[in-house]
Backbone as a printed PyTorch tensor [residue, N CA C, xyz], in Angstrom:
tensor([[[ 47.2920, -78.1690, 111.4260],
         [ 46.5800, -77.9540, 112.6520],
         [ 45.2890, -78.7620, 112.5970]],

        [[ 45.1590, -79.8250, 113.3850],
         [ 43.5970, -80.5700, 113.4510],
         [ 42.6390, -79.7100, 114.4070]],

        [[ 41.6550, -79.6550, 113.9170],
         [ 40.6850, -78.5090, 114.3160],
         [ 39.7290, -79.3260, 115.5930]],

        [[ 39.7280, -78.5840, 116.6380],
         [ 39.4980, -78.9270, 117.7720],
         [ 38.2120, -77.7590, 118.5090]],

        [[ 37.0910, -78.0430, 119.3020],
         [ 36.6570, -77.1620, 119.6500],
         [ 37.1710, -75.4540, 119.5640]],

        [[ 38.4570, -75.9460, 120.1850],
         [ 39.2610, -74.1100, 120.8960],
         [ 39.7280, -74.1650, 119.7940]],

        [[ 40.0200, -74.7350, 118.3090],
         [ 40.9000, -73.9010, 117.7360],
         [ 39.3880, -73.4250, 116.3580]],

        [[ 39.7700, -72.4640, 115.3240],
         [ 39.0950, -72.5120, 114.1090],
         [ 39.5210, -73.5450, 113.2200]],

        [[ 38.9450, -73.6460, 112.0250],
         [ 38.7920, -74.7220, 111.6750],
         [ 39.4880, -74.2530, 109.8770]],

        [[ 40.0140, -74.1680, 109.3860],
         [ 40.1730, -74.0070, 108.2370],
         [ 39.2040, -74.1790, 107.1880]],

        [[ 38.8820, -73.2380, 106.4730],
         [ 37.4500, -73.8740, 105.1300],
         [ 37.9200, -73.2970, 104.0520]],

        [[ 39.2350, -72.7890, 104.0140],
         [ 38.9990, -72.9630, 102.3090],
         [ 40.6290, -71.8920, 102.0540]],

        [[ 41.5940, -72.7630, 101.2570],
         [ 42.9930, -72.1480, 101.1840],
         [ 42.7270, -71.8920,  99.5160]],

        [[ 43.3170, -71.0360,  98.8290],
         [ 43.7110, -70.7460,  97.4580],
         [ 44.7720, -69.7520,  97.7250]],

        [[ 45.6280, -69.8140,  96.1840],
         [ 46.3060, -68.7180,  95.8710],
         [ 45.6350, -67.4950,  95.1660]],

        [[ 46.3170, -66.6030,  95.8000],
         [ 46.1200, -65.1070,  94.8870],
         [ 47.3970, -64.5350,  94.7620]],

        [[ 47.7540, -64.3970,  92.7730],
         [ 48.5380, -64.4880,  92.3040],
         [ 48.8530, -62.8760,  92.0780]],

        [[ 49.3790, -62.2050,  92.4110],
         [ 49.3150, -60.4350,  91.9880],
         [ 50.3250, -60.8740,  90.7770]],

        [[ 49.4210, -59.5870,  89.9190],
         [ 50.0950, -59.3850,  88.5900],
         [ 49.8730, -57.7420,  87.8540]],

        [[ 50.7280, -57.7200,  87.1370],
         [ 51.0420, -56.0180,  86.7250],
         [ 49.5320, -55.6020,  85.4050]],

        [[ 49.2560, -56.5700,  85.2660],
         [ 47.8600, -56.4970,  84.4130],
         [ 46.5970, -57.5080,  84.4650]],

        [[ 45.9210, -57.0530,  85.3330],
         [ 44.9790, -58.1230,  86.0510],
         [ 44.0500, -58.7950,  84.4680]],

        [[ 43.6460, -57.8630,  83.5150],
         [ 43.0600, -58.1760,  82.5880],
         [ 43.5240, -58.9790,  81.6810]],

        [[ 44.8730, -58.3990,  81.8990],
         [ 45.6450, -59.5000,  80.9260],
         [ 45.7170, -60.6980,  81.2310]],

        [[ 46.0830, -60.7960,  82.7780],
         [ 46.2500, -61.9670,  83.3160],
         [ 45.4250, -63.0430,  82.9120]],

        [[ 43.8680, -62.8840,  83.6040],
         [ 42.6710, -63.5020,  83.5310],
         [ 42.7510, -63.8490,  81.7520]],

        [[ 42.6760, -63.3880,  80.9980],
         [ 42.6500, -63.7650,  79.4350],
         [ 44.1480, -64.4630,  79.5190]],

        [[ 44.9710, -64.1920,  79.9230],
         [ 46.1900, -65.3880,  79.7790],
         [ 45.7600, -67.2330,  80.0580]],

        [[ 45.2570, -66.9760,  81.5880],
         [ 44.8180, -68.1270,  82.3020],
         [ 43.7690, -68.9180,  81.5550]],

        [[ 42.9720, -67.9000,  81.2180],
         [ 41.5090, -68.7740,  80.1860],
         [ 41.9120, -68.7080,  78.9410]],

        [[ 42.8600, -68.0840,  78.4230],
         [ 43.3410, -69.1690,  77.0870],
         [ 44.3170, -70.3990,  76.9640]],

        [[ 45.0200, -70.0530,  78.0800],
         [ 46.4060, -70.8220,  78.1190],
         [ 45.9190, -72.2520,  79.0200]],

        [[ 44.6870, -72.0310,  80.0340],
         [ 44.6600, -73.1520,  80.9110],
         [ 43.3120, -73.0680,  81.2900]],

        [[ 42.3360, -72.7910,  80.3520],
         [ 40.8230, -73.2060,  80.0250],
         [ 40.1230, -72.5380,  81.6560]],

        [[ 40.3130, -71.3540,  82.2920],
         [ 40.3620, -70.9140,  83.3760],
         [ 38.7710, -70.4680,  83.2230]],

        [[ 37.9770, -70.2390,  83.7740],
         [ 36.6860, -69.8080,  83.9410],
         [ 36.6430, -68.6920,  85.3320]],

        [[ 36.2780, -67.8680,  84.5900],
         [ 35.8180, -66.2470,  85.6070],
         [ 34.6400, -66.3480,  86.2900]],

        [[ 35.2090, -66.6990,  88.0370],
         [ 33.7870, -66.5770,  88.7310],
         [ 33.1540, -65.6580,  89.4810]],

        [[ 33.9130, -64.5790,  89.6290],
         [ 33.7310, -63.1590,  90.3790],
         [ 34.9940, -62.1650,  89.8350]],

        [[ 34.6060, -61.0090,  89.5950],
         [ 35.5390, -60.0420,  89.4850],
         [ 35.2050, -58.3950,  90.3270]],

        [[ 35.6980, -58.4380,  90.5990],
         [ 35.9400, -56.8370,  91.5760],
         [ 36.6600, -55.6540,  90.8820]],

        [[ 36.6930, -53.9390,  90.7590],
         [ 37.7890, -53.5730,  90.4990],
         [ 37.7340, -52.4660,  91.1870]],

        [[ 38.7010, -51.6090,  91.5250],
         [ 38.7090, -50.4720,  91.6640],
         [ 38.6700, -49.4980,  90.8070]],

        [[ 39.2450, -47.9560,  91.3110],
         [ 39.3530, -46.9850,  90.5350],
         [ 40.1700, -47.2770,  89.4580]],

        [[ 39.8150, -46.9610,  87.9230],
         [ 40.2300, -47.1560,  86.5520],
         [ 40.2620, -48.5980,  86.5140]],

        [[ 39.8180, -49.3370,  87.0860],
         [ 39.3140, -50.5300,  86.5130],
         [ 39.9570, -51.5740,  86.9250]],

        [[ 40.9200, -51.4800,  87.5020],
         [ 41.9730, -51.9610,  88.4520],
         [ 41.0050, -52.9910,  89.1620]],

        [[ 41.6750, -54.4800,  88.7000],
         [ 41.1060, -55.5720,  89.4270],
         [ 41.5230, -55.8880,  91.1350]],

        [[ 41.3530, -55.5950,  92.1730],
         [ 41.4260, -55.7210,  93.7280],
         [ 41.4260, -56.6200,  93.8450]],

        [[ 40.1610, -57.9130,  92.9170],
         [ 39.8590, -59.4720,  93.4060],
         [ 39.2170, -59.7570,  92.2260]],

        [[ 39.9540, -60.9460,  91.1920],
         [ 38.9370, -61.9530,  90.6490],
         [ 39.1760, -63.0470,  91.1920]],

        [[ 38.3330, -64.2420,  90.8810],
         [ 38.5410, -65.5510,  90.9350],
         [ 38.0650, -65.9920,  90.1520]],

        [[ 38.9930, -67.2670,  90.1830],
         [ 38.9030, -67.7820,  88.4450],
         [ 39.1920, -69.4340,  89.2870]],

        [[ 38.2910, -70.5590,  88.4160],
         [ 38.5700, -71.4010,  88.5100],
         [ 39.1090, -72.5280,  87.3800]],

        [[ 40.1970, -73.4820,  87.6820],
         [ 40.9310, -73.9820,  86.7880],
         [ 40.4470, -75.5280,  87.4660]],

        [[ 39.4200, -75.9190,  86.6680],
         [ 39.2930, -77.7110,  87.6310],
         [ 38.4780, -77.7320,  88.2070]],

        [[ 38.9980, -78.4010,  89.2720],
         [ 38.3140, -78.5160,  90.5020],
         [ 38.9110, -77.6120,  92.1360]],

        [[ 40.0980, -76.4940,  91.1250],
         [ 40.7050, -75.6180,  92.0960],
         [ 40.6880, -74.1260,  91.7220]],

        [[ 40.4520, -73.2190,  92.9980],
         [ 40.4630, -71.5840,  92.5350],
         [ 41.7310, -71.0390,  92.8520]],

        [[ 42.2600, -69.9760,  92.0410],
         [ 43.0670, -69.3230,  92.6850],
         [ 42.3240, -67.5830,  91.9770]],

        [[ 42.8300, -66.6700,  92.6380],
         [ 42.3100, -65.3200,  92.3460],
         [ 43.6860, -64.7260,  91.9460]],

        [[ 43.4810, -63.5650,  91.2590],
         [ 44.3910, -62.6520,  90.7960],
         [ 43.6310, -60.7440,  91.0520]],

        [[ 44.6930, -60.0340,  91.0130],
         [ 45.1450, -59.0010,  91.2440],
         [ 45.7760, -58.1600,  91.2980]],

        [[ 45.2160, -56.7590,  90.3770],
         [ 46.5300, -55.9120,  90.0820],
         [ 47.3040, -55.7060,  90.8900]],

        [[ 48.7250, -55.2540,  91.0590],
         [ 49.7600, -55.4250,  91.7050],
         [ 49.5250, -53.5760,  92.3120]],

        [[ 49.7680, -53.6710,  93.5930],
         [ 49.7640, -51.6790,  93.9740],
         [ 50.6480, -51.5150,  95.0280]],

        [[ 50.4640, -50.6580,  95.6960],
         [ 51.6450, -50.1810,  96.8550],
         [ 51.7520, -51.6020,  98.0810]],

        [[ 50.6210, -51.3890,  98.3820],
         [ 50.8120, -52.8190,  99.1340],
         [ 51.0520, -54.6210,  98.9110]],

        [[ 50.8480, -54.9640,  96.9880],
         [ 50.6690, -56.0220,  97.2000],
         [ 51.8060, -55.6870,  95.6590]],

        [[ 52.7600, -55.8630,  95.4830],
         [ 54.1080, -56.0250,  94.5710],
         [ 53.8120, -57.2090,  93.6450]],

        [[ 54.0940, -56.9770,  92.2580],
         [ 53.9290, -58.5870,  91.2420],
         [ 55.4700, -58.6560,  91.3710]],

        [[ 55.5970, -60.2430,  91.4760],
         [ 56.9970, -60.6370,  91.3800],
         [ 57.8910, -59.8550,  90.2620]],

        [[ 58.0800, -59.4990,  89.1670],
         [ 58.9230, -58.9230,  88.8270],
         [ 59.6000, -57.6490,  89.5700]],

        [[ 58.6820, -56.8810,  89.9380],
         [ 59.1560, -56.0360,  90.3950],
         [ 60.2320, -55.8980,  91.9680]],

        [[ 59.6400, -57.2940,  92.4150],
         [ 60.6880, -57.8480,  93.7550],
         [ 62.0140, -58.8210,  93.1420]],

        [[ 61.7650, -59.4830,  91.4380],
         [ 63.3150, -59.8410,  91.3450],
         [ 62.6990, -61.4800,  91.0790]],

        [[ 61.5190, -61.8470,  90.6820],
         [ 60.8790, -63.1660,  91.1370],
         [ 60.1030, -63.3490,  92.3370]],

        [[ 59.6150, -64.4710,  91.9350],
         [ 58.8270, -65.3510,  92.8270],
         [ 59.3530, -66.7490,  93.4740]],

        [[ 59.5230, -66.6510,  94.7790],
         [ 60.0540, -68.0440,  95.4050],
         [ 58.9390, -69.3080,  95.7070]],

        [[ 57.5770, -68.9190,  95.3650],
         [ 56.5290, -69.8330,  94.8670],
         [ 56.2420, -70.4630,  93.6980]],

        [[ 56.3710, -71.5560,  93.2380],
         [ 55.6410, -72.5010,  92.5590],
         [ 54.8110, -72.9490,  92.3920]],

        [[ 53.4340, -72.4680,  91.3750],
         [ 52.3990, -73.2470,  91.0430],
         [ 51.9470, -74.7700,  90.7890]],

        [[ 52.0640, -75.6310,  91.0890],
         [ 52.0900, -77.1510,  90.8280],
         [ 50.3690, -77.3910,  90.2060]],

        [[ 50.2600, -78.1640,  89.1790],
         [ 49.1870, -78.0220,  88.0350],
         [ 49.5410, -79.4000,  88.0350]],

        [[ 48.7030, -80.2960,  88.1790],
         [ 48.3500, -81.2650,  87.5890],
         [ 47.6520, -81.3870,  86.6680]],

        [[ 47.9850, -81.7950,  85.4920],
         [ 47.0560, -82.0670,  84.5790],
         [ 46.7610, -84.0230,  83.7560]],

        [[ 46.3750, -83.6520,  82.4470],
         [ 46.0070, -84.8870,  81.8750],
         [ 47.2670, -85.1630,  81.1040]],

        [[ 47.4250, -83.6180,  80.2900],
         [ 48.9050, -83.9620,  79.1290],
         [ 49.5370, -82.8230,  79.6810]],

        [[ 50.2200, -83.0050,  80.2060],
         [ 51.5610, -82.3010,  80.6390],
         [ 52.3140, -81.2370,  79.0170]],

        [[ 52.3320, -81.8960,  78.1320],
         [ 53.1840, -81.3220,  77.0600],
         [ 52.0180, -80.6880,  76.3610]],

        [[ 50.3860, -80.8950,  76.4630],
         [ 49.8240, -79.9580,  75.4930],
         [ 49.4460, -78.8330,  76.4970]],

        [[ 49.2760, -78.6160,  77.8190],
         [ 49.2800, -77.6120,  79.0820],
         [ 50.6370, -76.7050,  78.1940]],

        [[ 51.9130, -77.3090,  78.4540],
         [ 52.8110, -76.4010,  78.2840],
         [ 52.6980, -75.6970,  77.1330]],

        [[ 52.2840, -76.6890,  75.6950],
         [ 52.6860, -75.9480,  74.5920],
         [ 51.0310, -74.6120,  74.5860]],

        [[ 50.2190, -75.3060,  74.8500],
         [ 48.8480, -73.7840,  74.9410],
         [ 49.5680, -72.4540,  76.0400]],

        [[ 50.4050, -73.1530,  77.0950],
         [ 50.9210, -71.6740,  77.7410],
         [ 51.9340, -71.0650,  77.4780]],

        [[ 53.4980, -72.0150,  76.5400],
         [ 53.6590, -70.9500,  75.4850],
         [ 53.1720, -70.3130,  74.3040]],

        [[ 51.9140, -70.8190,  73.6340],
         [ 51.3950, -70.0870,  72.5390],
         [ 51.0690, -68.9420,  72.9830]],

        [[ 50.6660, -68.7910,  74.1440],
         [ 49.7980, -67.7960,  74.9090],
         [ 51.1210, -66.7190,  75.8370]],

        [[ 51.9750, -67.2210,  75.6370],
         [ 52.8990, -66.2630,  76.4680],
         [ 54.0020, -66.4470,  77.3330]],

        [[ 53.7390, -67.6840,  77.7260],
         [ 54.4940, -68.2100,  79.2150],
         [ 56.1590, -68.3620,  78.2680]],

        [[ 56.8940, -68.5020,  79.2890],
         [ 58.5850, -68.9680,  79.0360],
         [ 58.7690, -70.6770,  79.4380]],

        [[ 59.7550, -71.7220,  79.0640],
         [ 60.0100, -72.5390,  79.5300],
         [ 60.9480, -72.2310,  80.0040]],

        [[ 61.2770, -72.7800,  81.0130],
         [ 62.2220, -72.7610,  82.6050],
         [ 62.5870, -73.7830,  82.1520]],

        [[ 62.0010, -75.0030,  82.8070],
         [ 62.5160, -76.4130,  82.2730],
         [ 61.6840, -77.1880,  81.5980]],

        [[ 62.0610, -77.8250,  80.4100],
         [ 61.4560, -78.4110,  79.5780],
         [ 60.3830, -79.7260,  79.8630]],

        [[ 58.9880, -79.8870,  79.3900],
         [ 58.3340, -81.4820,  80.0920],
         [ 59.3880, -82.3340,  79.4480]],

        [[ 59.6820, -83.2850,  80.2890],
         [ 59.9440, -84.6590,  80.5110],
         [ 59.5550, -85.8970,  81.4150]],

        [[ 60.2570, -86.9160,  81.0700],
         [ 59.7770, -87.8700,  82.5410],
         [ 60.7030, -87.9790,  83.3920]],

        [[ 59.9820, -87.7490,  84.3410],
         [ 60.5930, -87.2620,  85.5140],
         [ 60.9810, -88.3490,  86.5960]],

        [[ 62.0310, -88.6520,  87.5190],
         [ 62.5440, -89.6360,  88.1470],
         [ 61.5010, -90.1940,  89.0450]],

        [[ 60.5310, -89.3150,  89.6100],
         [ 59.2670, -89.2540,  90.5570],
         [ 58.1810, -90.1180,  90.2780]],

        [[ 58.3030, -90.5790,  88.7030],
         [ 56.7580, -90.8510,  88.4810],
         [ 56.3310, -90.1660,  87.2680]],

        [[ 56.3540, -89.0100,  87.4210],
         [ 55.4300, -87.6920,  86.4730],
         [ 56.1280, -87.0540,  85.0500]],

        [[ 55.4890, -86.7900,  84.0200],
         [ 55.9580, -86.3340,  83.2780],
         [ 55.4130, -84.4690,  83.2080]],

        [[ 56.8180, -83.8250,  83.5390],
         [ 56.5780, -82.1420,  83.6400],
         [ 57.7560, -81.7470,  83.6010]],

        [[ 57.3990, -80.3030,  83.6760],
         [ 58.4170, -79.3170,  83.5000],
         [ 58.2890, -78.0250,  84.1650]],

        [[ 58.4670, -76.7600,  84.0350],
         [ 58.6290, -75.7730,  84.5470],
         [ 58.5230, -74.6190,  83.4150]],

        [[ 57.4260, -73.7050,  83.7140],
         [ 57.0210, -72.6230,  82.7460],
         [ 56.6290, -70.8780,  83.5160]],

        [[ 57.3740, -70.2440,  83.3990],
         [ 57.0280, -69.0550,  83.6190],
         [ 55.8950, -68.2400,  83.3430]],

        [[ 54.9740, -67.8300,  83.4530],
         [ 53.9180, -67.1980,  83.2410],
         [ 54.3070, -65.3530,  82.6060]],

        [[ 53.4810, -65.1280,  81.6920],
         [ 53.8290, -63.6950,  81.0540],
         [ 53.9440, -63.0920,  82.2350]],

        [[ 53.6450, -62.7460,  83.5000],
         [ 53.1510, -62.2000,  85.0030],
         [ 54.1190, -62.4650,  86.2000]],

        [[ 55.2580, -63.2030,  85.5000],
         [ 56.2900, -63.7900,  86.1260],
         [ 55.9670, -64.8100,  87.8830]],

        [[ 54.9850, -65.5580,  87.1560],
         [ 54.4280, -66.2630,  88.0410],
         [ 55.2730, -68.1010,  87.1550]],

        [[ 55.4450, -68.6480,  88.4670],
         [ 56.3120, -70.7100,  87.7250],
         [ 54.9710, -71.2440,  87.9110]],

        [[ 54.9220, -71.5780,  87.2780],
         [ 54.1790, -73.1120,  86.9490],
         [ 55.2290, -74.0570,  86.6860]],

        [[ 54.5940, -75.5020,  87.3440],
         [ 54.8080, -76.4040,  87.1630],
         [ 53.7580, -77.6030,  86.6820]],

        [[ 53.9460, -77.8690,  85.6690],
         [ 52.9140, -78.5070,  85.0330],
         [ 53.4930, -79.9070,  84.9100]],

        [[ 52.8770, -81.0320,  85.0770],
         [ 53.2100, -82.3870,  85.6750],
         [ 51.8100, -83.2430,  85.6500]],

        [[ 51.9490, -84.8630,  85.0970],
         [ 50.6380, -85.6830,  84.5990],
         [ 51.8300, -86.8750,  85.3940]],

        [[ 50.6470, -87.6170,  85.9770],
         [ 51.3600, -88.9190,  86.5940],
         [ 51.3910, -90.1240,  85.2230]],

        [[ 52.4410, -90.6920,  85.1410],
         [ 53.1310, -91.4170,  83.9670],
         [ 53.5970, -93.0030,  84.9350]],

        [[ 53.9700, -93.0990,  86.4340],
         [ 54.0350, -94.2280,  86.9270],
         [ 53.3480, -93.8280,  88.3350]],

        [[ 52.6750, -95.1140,  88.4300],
         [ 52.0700, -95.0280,  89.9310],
         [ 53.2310, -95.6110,  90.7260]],

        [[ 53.7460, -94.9900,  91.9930],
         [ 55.1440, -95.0400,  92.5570],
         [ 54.5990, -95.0400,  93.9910]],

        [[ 55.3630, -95.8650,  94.7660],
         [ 55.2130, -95.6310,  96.2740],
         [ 56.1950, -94.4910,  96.5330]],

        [[ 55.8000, -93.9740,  97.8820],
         [ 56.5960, -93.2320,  98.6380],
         [ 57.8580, -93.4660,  98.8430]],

        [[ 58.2700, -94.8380,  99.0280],
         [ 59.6420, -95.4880,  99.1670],
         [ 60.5100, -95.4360,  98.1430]],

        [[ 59.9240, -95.8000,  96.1670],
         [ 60.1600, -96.1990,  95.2710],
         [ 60.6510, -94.8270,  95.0470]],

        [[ 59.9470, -93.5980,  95.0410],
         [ 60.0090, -92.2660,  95.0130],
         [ 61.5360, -91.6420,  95.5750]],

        [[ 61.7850, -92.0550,  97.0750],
         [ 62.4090, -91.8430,  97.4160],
         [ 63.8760, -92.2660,  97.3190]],

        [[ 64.0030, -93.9460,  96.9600],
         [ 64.9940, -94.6830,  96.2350],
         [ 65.3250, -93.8100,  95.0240]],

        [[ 64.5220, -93.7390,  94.3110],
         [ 64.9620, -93.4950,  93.1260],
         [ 65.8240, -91.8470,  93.2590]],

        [[ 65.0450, -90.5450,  94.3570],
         [ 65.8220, -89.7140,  94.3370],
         [ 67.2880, -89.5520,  95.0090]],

        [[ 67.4310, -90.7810,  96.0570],
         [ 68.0800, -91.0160,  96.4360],
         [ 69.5540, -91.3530,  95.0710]],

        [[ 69.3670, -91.9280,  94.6730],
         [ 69.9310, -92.5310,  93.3690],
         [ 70.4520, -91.9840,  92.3360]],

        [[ 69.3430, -90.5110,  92.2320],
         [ 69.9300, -89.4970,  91.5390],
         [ 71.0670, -88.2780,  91.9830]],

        [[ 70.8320, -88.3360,  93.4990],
         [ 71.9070, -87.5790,  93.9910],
         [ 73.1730, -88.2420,  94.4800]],

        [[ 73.1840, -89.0990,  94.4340],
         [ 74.3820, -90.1860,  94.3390],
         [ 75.1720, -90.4440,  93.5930]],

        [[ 74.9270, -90.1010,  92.0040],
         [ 75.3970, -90.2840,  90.9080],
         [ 75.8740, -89.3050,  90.3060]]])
């Protein structure tokens, strides 16, 4: 939507990730992916409502999971994907399995350009963790996936 007098204007999108142990979570993220705590909230027994945590130059917040807001396990998964760019793709993954996470799919180089893979989070949250390895046009990108489903 391009923001026009009559419409609002968008200022600021992040994810908020619900999870079955908000404390845990936050110590997952800042060991596994150098995450820094910039506000935390909680409710009754300590129950996190809202942190935010920043990873980069991007925030996302987390939150215990309650009647209204379900952590993916308990719905069967998550049909969202985290996408993480980083510097090293394979030392991201191996600090977030030391720390807990599952591999889904293993880093490699990838037909796109990028070298990544796919990692589950203890919180049953995907990451996708991915470092650009060829600078690729849009076209080159597309040839090439083209190419792979052809074969």
């Amino acid at each position: 939507m391009t923001h026009t007098p009559d419409t609002p204007a968008v200022t600021r999108l992040y994810p908020r990730l619900v999870v079955s142990d908000g404390t845990r979570a936050i110590d997952f993220y800042r060991g596994a992916l150098g995450a820094e705590e910039i506000e935390r909230y909680t409710g009754p027994g300590g129950r996190i409502v809202h942190a935010l945590l920043r990873l980069g130059g991007v925030v996302l917040a987390v939150k215990d999971a309650d009647e209204g807001d379900p952590a993916p396990p308990s719905l069967g998964g998550t049909p969202v994907i985290m996408a993480l760019d980083v510097t090293d793709a394979d030392a991201v993954a191996e600090a977030m399995v030391r720390a807990g996470a599952t591999v889904v799919y293993p880093v490699a180089d990838q037909h796109y350009g990028q070298r990544g893979g796919r990692l589950a989070d203890p919180f049953g949250h995907l990451w996708m963790i991915s470092q650009t390895i060829e600078d690729l046009t849009p076209e080159e990108v597309q040839r090439r996936t083209d190419a792979m489903f052809s074969s």
